[in-house]
Coordinates of C-alpha atoms in Angstrom, one line a residue:
M14 CA -29.6 -151.3 12.6
S15 CA -33.1 -150.5 14.1
L16 CA -31.6 -151.0 17.6
V17 CA -28.9 -148.6 17.1
V18 CA -31.1 -145.9 15.4
Y19 CA -33.6 -146.2 18.8
L20 CA -30.7 -146.0 21.0
A21 CA -29.7 -142.3 19.3
A22 CA -33.2 -141.4 19.4
F23 CA -33.1 -142.3 23.0
V24 CA -30.3 -140.4 24.1
F25 CA -31.6 -137.6 22.1
G26 CA -34.7 -137.2 24.1
M27 CA -33.1 -137.7 27.3
T28 CA -30.9 -134.6 26.4
S29 CA -33.9 -132.5 25.6
V30 CA -35.3 -133.7 28.9
L31 CA -32.5 -132.2 30.8
L32 CA -32.5 -129.2 29.0
F33 CA -35.9 -128.7 29.6
R34 CA -36.2 -129.4 33.1
R35 CA -36.9 -126.7 35.3
P36 CA -38.8 -125.8 38.9
R37 CA -42.5 -125.2 38.5
T38 CA -42.5 -122.1 39.7
A39 CA -39.7 -120.7 37.4
A40 CA -40.2 -118.6 34.3
P41 CA -41.6 -119.8 31.3
P42 CA -38.4 -121.1 28.9
D43 CA -36.4 -119.0 26.8
P44 CA -36.8 -119.0 22.9
L45 CA -33.2 -120.7 23.2
T46 CA -33.9 -123.2 25.4
L47 CA -37.3 -123.8 23.1
S48 CA -35.4 -123.8 20.1
T49 CA -33.0 -126.4 21.4
C50 CA -35.4 -128.8 22.6
A51 CA -37.5 -128.6 19.6
A52 CA -34.1 -129.3 17.6
I53 CA -33.0 -132.3 19.7
V54 CA -36.5 -133.7 19.7
L55 CA -37.0 -133.4 16.0
G56 CA -33.6 -135.2 15.6
A57 CA -34.8 -138.2 17.7
L58 CA -38.0 -138.3 15.6
V59 CA -35.9 -138.4 12.7
F60 CA -33.9 -141.5 13.7
V61 CA -37.2 -143.2 14.8
C62 CA -38.8 -142.6 11.3
A63 CA -35.5 -143.7 10.0
A64 CA -35.4 -147.0 11.4
P65 CA -36.2 -150.1 9.1
A66 CA -38.5 -151.1 11.8
T67 CA -40.4 -147.7 12.0
L68 CA -40.6 -147.7 8.0
A69 CA -42.0 -151.1 7.6
A70 CA -44.9 -150.3 10.3
V71 CA -45.8 -146.7 8.7
N72 CA -45.8 -148.7 5.1
S73 CA -48.2 -151.4 6.6
L74 CA -50.4 -148.9 8.6
T75 CA -51.1 -146.4 5.6
G76 CA -51.3 -149.0 2.6
V77 CA -48.7 -147.0 0.7
P78 CA -45.5 -148.6 -0.3
N79 CA -42.6 -146.3 1.0
F80 CA -44.7 -143.8 2.8
G81 CA -42.0 -143.7 5.5
A82 CA -39.8 -142.4 2.9
P83 CA -41.5 -138.8 2.7
L84 CA -42.2 -139.0 6.3
T85 CA -38.6 -139.3 6.8
Y86 CA -37.2 -136.9 4.5
G87 CA -39.8 -134.3 5.5
M88 CA -38.9 -134.6 9.6
L89 CA -35.4 -134.4 8.1
S90 CA -36.1 -131.4 6.9
A91 CA -38.1 -130.1 9.7
Y92 CA -34.7 -131.0 11.8
S93 CA -32.6 -129.1 9.2
C94 CA -35.1 -125.8 9.9
A95 CA -35.0 -126.3 13.6
V96 CA -31.0 -126.4 13.6
L97 CA -31.3 -122.7 11.9
V98 CA -33.6 -121.5 14.2
L99 CA -31.5 -122.6 17.1
L100 CA -28.6 -121.2 15.3
I101 CA -30.3 -117.6 15.1
N102 CA -31.5 -117.8 18.4
W103 CA -28.1 -118.7 20.2
R104 CA -26.6 -115.9 18.1
G105 CA -29.0 -113.3 19.2
G106 CA -29.5 -109.9 18.1
S107 CA -32.8 -107.2 17.9
R108 CA -35.8 -109.3 18.5
E109 CA -37.2 -108.1 14.9
R110 CA -34.3 -109.3 13.3
V111 CA -34.7 -112.8 14.8
R112 CA -38.1 -113.2 14.3
R113 CA -37.7 -112.0 10.6
M114 CA -34.7 -114.5 10.0
V115 CA -36.7 -117.4 11.8
L116 CA -39.8 -116.8 9.9
R117 CA -37.6 -116.9 6.5
S118 CA -36.4 -120.1 7.4
V119 CA -39.4 -121.8 8.5
A120 CA -41.2 -120.5 5.4
A121 CA -38.3 -122.0 3.7
Y122 CA -38.4 -125.5 4.5
G123 CA -41.7 -125.5 4.8
L124 CA -41.7 -125.2 1.1
L125 CA -38.9 -127.9 0.9
V126 CA -41.3 -130.4 2.9
A127 CA -44.3 -129.6 0.6
A128 CA -42.3 -130.5 -2.5
I129 CA -41.1 -133.3 -1.1
V130 CA -45.0 -134.7 -0.3
V131 CA -45.4 -133.4 -3.8
L132 CA -42.8 -135.2 -5.8
F133 CA -43.5 -138.5 -4.0
A134 CA -47.3 -138.3 -4.8
L135 CA -46.2 -138.1 -8.6
A136 CA -43.3 -140.8 -8.7
E137 CA -43.9 -144.3 -9.0
A138 CA -42.4 -146.0 -6.2
D139 CA -44.4 -149.5 -5.6
T140 CA -41.6 -151.8 -4.7
E141 CA -40.8 -151.9 -0.7
R142 CA -37.3 -150.6 0.1
L143 CA -36.3 -150.1 3.5
T144 CA -32.8 -149.5 3.9
D145 CA -31.6 -148.9 0.3
L146 CA -34.1 -146.5 -1.1
D147 CA -32.1 -143.8 -2.1
T148 CA -30.0 -145.8 -4.5
Y149 CA -32.7 -148.2 -5.5
Y150 CA -34.9 -145.2 -6.7
A151 CA -31.8 -142.7 -7.7
T152 CA -32.7 -142.6 -11.5
T153 CA -36.6 -143.0 -11.0
P154 CA -38.3 -139.8 -12.3
F155 CA -39.7 -137.6 -9.5
M156 CA -38.3 -139.9 -6.6
R157 CA -34.6 -138.7 -8.3
E158 CA -35.6 -135.3 -7.4
M159 CA -37.1 -135.9 -4.1
I160 CA -33.9 -137.7 -3.0
L161 CA -32.0 -134.9 -4.4
L162 CA -34.1 -132.0 -2.9
Y163 CA -34.2 -133.3 0.5
L164 CA -30.2 -133.8 0.6
V165 CA -29.7 -130.0 -0.7
G166 CA -31.7 -128.7 2.2
H167 CA -29.8 -131.2 4.8
S168 CA -26.5 -130.0 3.3
A169 CA -27.5 -126.1 3.4
A170 CA -28.5 -126.1 7.0
M171 CA -25.2 -128.4 8.1
L172 CA -23.1 -125.9 5.9
V173 CA -24.8 -122.8 7.4
M174 CA -23.8 -124.3 11.1
C175 CA -20.3 -125.1 10.0
V176 CA -20.1 -121.2 9.1
V177 CA -21.7 -119.8 12.1
C178 CA -19.3 -122.0 14.4
V179 CA -16.2 -120.9 12.6
K180 CA -17.0 -117.1 13.0
W181 CA -18.5 -117.5 16.1
G182 CA -15.7 -119.4 17.4
R183 CA -13.3 -116.2 17.6
E184 CA -15.3 -114.4 19.4
V185 CA -15.8 -116.6 22.3
G186 CA -14.3 -118.6 25.4
G187 CA -14.4 -121.2 27.5
L188 CA -17.8 -123.6 27.9
L189 CA -19.3 -122.2 24.8
R190 CA -16.0 -122.4 22.6
T191 CA -15.8 -125.8 23.6
G192 CA -19.6 -126.5 22.6
L193 CA -19.0 -124.6 19.3
R194 CA -16.2 -126.8 18.7
L195 CA -18.0 -130.2 19.1
I196 CA -21.0 -128.5 17.2
L197 CA -18.8 -127.9 14.3
L198 CA -16.9 -131.5 14.7
G199 CA -20.7 -132.7 14.4
A200 CA -21.5 -131.1 11.5
L201 CA -18.4 -131.8 9.4
L202 CA -18.9 -135.3 10.4
D203 CA -22.4 -135.1 8.8
V204 CA -21.4 -133.3 5.4
V205 CA -18.6 -135.7 5.2
G206 CA -20.2 -139.1 7.0
F207 CA -23.2 -138.8 6.0
Q208 CA -24.2 -136.4 3.3
L209 CA -21.1 -137.0 0.8
T210 CA -21.8 -140.9 1.1
K211 CA -25.2 -140.2 0.2
Y212 CA -24.3 -138.0 -2.5
T213 CA -21.3 -140.4 -4.2
A214 CA -24.1 -143.4 -4.0
V215 CA -26.4 -141.5 -5.7
V216 CA -24.5 -140.2 -8.4
A217 CA -22.8 -143.8 -8.8
R218 CA -26.3 -145.0 -9.2
W219 CA -26.3 -142.2 -12.4
S220 CA -23.7 -143.2 -14.0
G221 CA -24.3 -147.2 -13.9
H222 CA -22.2 -147.7 -10.9
D223 CA -22.9 -149.7 -7.5
L224 CA -21.9 -148.0 -4.4
D225 CA -24.9 -148.7 -2.5
F226 CA -22.8 -149.3 0.6
L227 CA -22.2 -145.9 1.2
S228 CA -25.7 -145.1 1.4
T229 CA -26.7 -148.3 3.5
T230 CA -23.7 -149.3 5.6
V231 CA -21.5 -145.9 5.9
A232 CA -24.1 -143.0 6.0
P233 CA -26.3 -143.8 8.8
P234 CA -24.1 -144.3 12.0
M235 CA -22.3 -141.1 10.9
A236 CA -25.3 -139.4 10.9
A237 CA -25.9 -141.0 14.7
L238 CA -22.4 -139.9 15.4
A239 CA -22.6 -136.3 14.2
A240 CA -26.1 -135.8 15.6
L241 CA -25.0 -136.8 19.2
L242 CA -21.7 -134.8 18.8
W243 CA -23.6 -131.5 17.9
S244 CA -26.5 -131.9 20.5
A245 CA -23.6 -132.5 23.1
G246 CA -21.7 -129.1 22.0
F247 CA -25.5 -127.4 22.5
A248 CA -25.9 -129.0 25.8
L249 CA -22.7 -128.8 27.2
P250 CA -22.8 -125.1 28.2
R251 CA -26.1 -125.4 29.3
L252 CA -25.9 -128.2 31.5
L253 CA -22.5 -128.6 32.7
P254 CA -22.6 -125.4 35.0
S255 CA -25.8 -126.8 36.6
V256 CA -23.6 -130.2 37.2
R257 CA -20.9 -128.5 38.5
A258 CA -23.3 -126.5 41.2
Q259 CA -24.9 -129.9 41.7
W260 CA -21.5 -131.6 42.5
R261 CA -20.3 -128.7 45.0
G262 CA -23.4 -128.9 46.5
L263 CA -22.7 -132.7 47.4
G264 CA -19.5 -132.0 48.6
D265 CA -20.7 -129.2 50.7
Y266 CA -23.8 -131.4 52.1
R267 CA -21.5 -134.2 53.1
R268 CA -18.9 -131.8 55.0
L269 CA -21.7 -130.5 56.7
G270 CA -22.3 -134.1 58.0
P271 CA -20.5 -133.7 61.8
L272 CA -22.2 -130.3 62.3
W273 CA -25.6 -132.1 61.5
S274 CA -24.9 -134.9 63.7
L275 CA -24.1 -132.5 66.2
V276 CA -26.9 -130.0 66.3
G277 CA -29.8 -132.5 64.4
P278 CA -31.1 -133.6 67.5
V279 CA -32.0 -130.1 68.9
P280 CA -35.7 -129.6 68.6
T281 CA -36.8 -126.9 66.1
A282 CA -39.9 -125.9 64.2
P283 CA -40.9 -128.8 61.7
K284 CA -39.8 -128.5 58.1
P285 CA -40.5 -131.1 55.4
Q286 CA -37.8 -133.5 54.8
A287 CA -35.8 -133.4 51.8
A288 CA -36.8 -136.3 49.5
W289 CA -34.1 -138.8 48.8
W290 CA -34.2 -138.3 45.2
Q291 CA -33.9 -134.6 45.2
L292 CA -30.6 -132.8 44.0
P293 CA -27.8 -132.0 45.8
R294 CA -28.9 -128.6 46.0
A295 CA -32.0 -129.0 47.6
R296 CA -30.9 -131.4 50.1
L297 CA -28.3 -129.0 51.1
Q298 CA -30.4 -125.9 51.2
W299 CA -32.9 -128.2 53.5
R300 CA -29.7 -129.3 55.8
E301 CA -28.8 -125.6 55.7
V302 CA -31.5 -124.3 57.2
S303 CA -32.2 -126.7 59.8
I304 CA -28.9 -126.2 61.0
H305 CA -29.5 -122.7 60.8
D306 CA -32.2 -123.1 63.1
A307 CA -30.8 -125.6 65.5
L308 CA -27.9 -123.0 66.1
L309 CA -30.4 -120.4 67.5
A310 CA -31.9 -122.9 69.5
L311 CA -28.8 -123.8 70.9
A312 CA -28.0 -119.6 71.4
P313 CA -29.3 -120.0 74.9
Y314 CA -26.6 -122.6 76.1
F315 CA -23.6 -120.8 74.6
D316 CA -20.9 -120.7 77.3
H317 CA -19.1 -118.0 76.6
R318 CA -16.1 -118.9 79.4
V319 CA -15.6 -122.2 77.1
R320 CA -15.1 -120.2 74.0
E321 CA -12.8 -117.2 75.3
R322 CA -10.4 -120.1 76.8
V323 CA -10.2 -122.4 73.5
R324 CA -9.8 -118.8 72.0
D325 CA -6.9 -118.2 74.0
S326 CA -5.3 -121.3 73.9
A327 CA -5.3 -121.2 70.1
L328 CA -3.9 -117.9 69.8
R329 CA -1.0 -119.0 72.3
A330 CA -0.5 -122.0 70.1
G331 CA 0.1 -119.9 67.3
R332 CA -3.5 -120.0 65.2
S333 CA -4.8 -117.0 63.3
P334 CA -7.2 -114.8 64.6
H335 CA -9.9 -116.8 62.5
Q336 CA -8.6 -120.1 63.2
A337 CA -9.0 -119.3 66.8
R338 CA -12.2 -118.0 66.6
L339 CA -13.6 -121.3 64.5
A340 CA -11.8 -123.7 67.1
A341 CA -13.7 -121.4 70.3
E342 CA -17.2 -121.3 68.3
A343 CA -16.7 -125.1 67.6
A344 CA -15.6 -126.0 71.1
M345 CA -18.8 -123.7 72.5
L346 CA -21.2 -125.2 70.1
A347 CA -20.2 -128.9 71.1
D348 CA -20.5 -127.9 74.6
A349 CA -24.2 -126.4 74.1
A350 CA -25.1 -129.2 72.3
R351 CA -24.5 -131.3 75.4
R352 CA -26.1 -129.0 77.9
A353 CA -29.1 -129.1 75.5
A354 CA -29.4 -132.8 75.5
A355 CA -28.8 -133.4 79.0
H356 CA -31.6 -131.0 79.6
E357 CA -29.4 -128.4 81.8
E358 CA -29.7 -125.1 82.8
P359 CA -28.6 -122.6 80.5
P360 CA -25.1 -121.3 81.7
E361 CA -24.7 -118.3 83.9
S362 CA -22.3 -116.6 81.0
A363 CA -24.8 -117.3 78.5
G364 CA -25.4 -113.9 76.1
T365 CA -26.0 -113.1 72.8
Y366 CA -23.3 -114.0 70.2
R367 CA -23.4 -114.4 66.6
L368 CA -21.4 -117.3 65.6
H369 CA -18.8 -116.6 62.4
A370 CA -21.4 -119.2 60.1
T371 CA -24.3 -117.0 60.7
E372 CA -22.4 -113.9 59.7
V373 CA -21.8 -115.2 56.0
S374 CA -23.8 -115.7 53.1
G375 CA -24.1 -119.4 51.6
T376 CA -22.6 -122.7 53.1
G377 CA -18.8 -121.8 53.4
G378 CA -19.0 -120.5 57.1
L379 CA -21.0 -123.5 58.1
V380 CA -18.8 -125.9 56.5
E381 CA -16.0 -124.0 58.1
L382 CA -17.4 -124.7 61.4
A383 CA -18.4 -128.0 61.0
Q384 CA -14.6 -129.0 59.8
A385 CA -13.3 -127.2 63.2
L386 CA -15.7 -129.1 65.5
P387 CA -13.8 -131.7 67.6
R388 CA -12.9 -135.1 66.2
P389 CA -14.6 -137.7 68.2
P390 CA -12.3 -140.8 69.7
A391 CA -11.2 -143.6 67.5
A392 CA -13.2 -146.7 67.4
G393 CA -11.6 -149.6 69.5
G394 CA -10.6 -147.9 72.4
G395 CA -6.9 -146.2 73.2
G396 CA -8.5 -142.7 72.6
A397 CA -8.9 -140.2 75.9
P398 CA -12.1 -139.9 77.6
P399 CA -13.8 -137.0 77.3
P400 CA -13.0 -134.1 79.7
P401 CA -15.0 -133.3 82.7
T402 CA -17.4 -130.0 82.2
G403 CA -15.4 -126.9 83.1
T404 CA -12.5 -127.9 81.7
V405 CA -10.7 -127.1 78.2
T406 CA -8.7 -129.5 76.2
E407 CA -6.1 -127.9 73.7
P408 CA -7.9 -127.3 70.2
E409 CA -6.8 -129.5 67.2
E410 CA -6.1 -127.6 64.1
P411 CA -9.4 -126.6 62.5
H412 CA -9.5 -128.1 58.7
V413 CA -10.8 -124.6 57.0
A414 CA -13.0 -125.5 53.7

């Protein structure tokens, strides 16, 4: 059981790291990010504290039997408070209203934690119980009230979460609605799979029956699954757009490969190489800047006669003006790279010219240029030799990204 609980805590912790990760130069995290990370971290700590191995270690270190119980219940109450604070920040509103509601939530659950500690101190719980404390002490004075109190506090937070998700889900759409549905599913699973089973097992003890398996076997995995669902619901709207952007960046980075292979050897001002561990967007930015510098260095070698011949041939072949321009610029760029690599003198027809890729923002223009470059002959022979200098072949159909 401890291993499963620790794995749930690890997943919680990694989710918090992903949400909180940001560049060093970025602005301080906003209250929503802070409250999200705080709730997830506290949820991870709840699982760590509730693991039987942790409970045994805490009891042994303090010398107090069952000292891990108020620690776990207090942490669970703090987690419930963090969930409410997160909902308040996510819902938004005026700064004064948000601040007032946050302070009220913190005050209420602060009193709850204090009551849990006082009730445990007043109770007689000398027999250590690592997995069935709720049911074993369900009829013990003060322990009975402490157990009921932490359950009621957690139930209140989960029910508020359900109400907010249902109400707000009618007003939003897209990823936010998907996230709210995951949060609602997790909250309902917590209410039914964890709280209801705990209540049932405790009440059964009050009436002299034994349904301890609901509290010891059913409730813990249901709580872990519920918490993972709602944490995914909070993280999804914030992480998925970034993941999509990184995926698109990786695709553009690969599509720029042919263009980078062509202009990469061109000497330019030295730039720090992108590290292998950097995310695709950072690597794409480095490649984009390097290609633009190389295009600038190759500009004196642009032969406009090559460009005009290929453009006219493409137009006669029925290509659109945009496709003809891309094919012509790709042929001119390939010729310029060959001249620069051979240390030839710039052509007489060289002059100022702006490539389409340098006129548009983003990487779209560079990707189009890369896909329009002439394809090298297939390996293994059979391909036609490259044309001699000064002649232009019929351009291939450019592949527009």
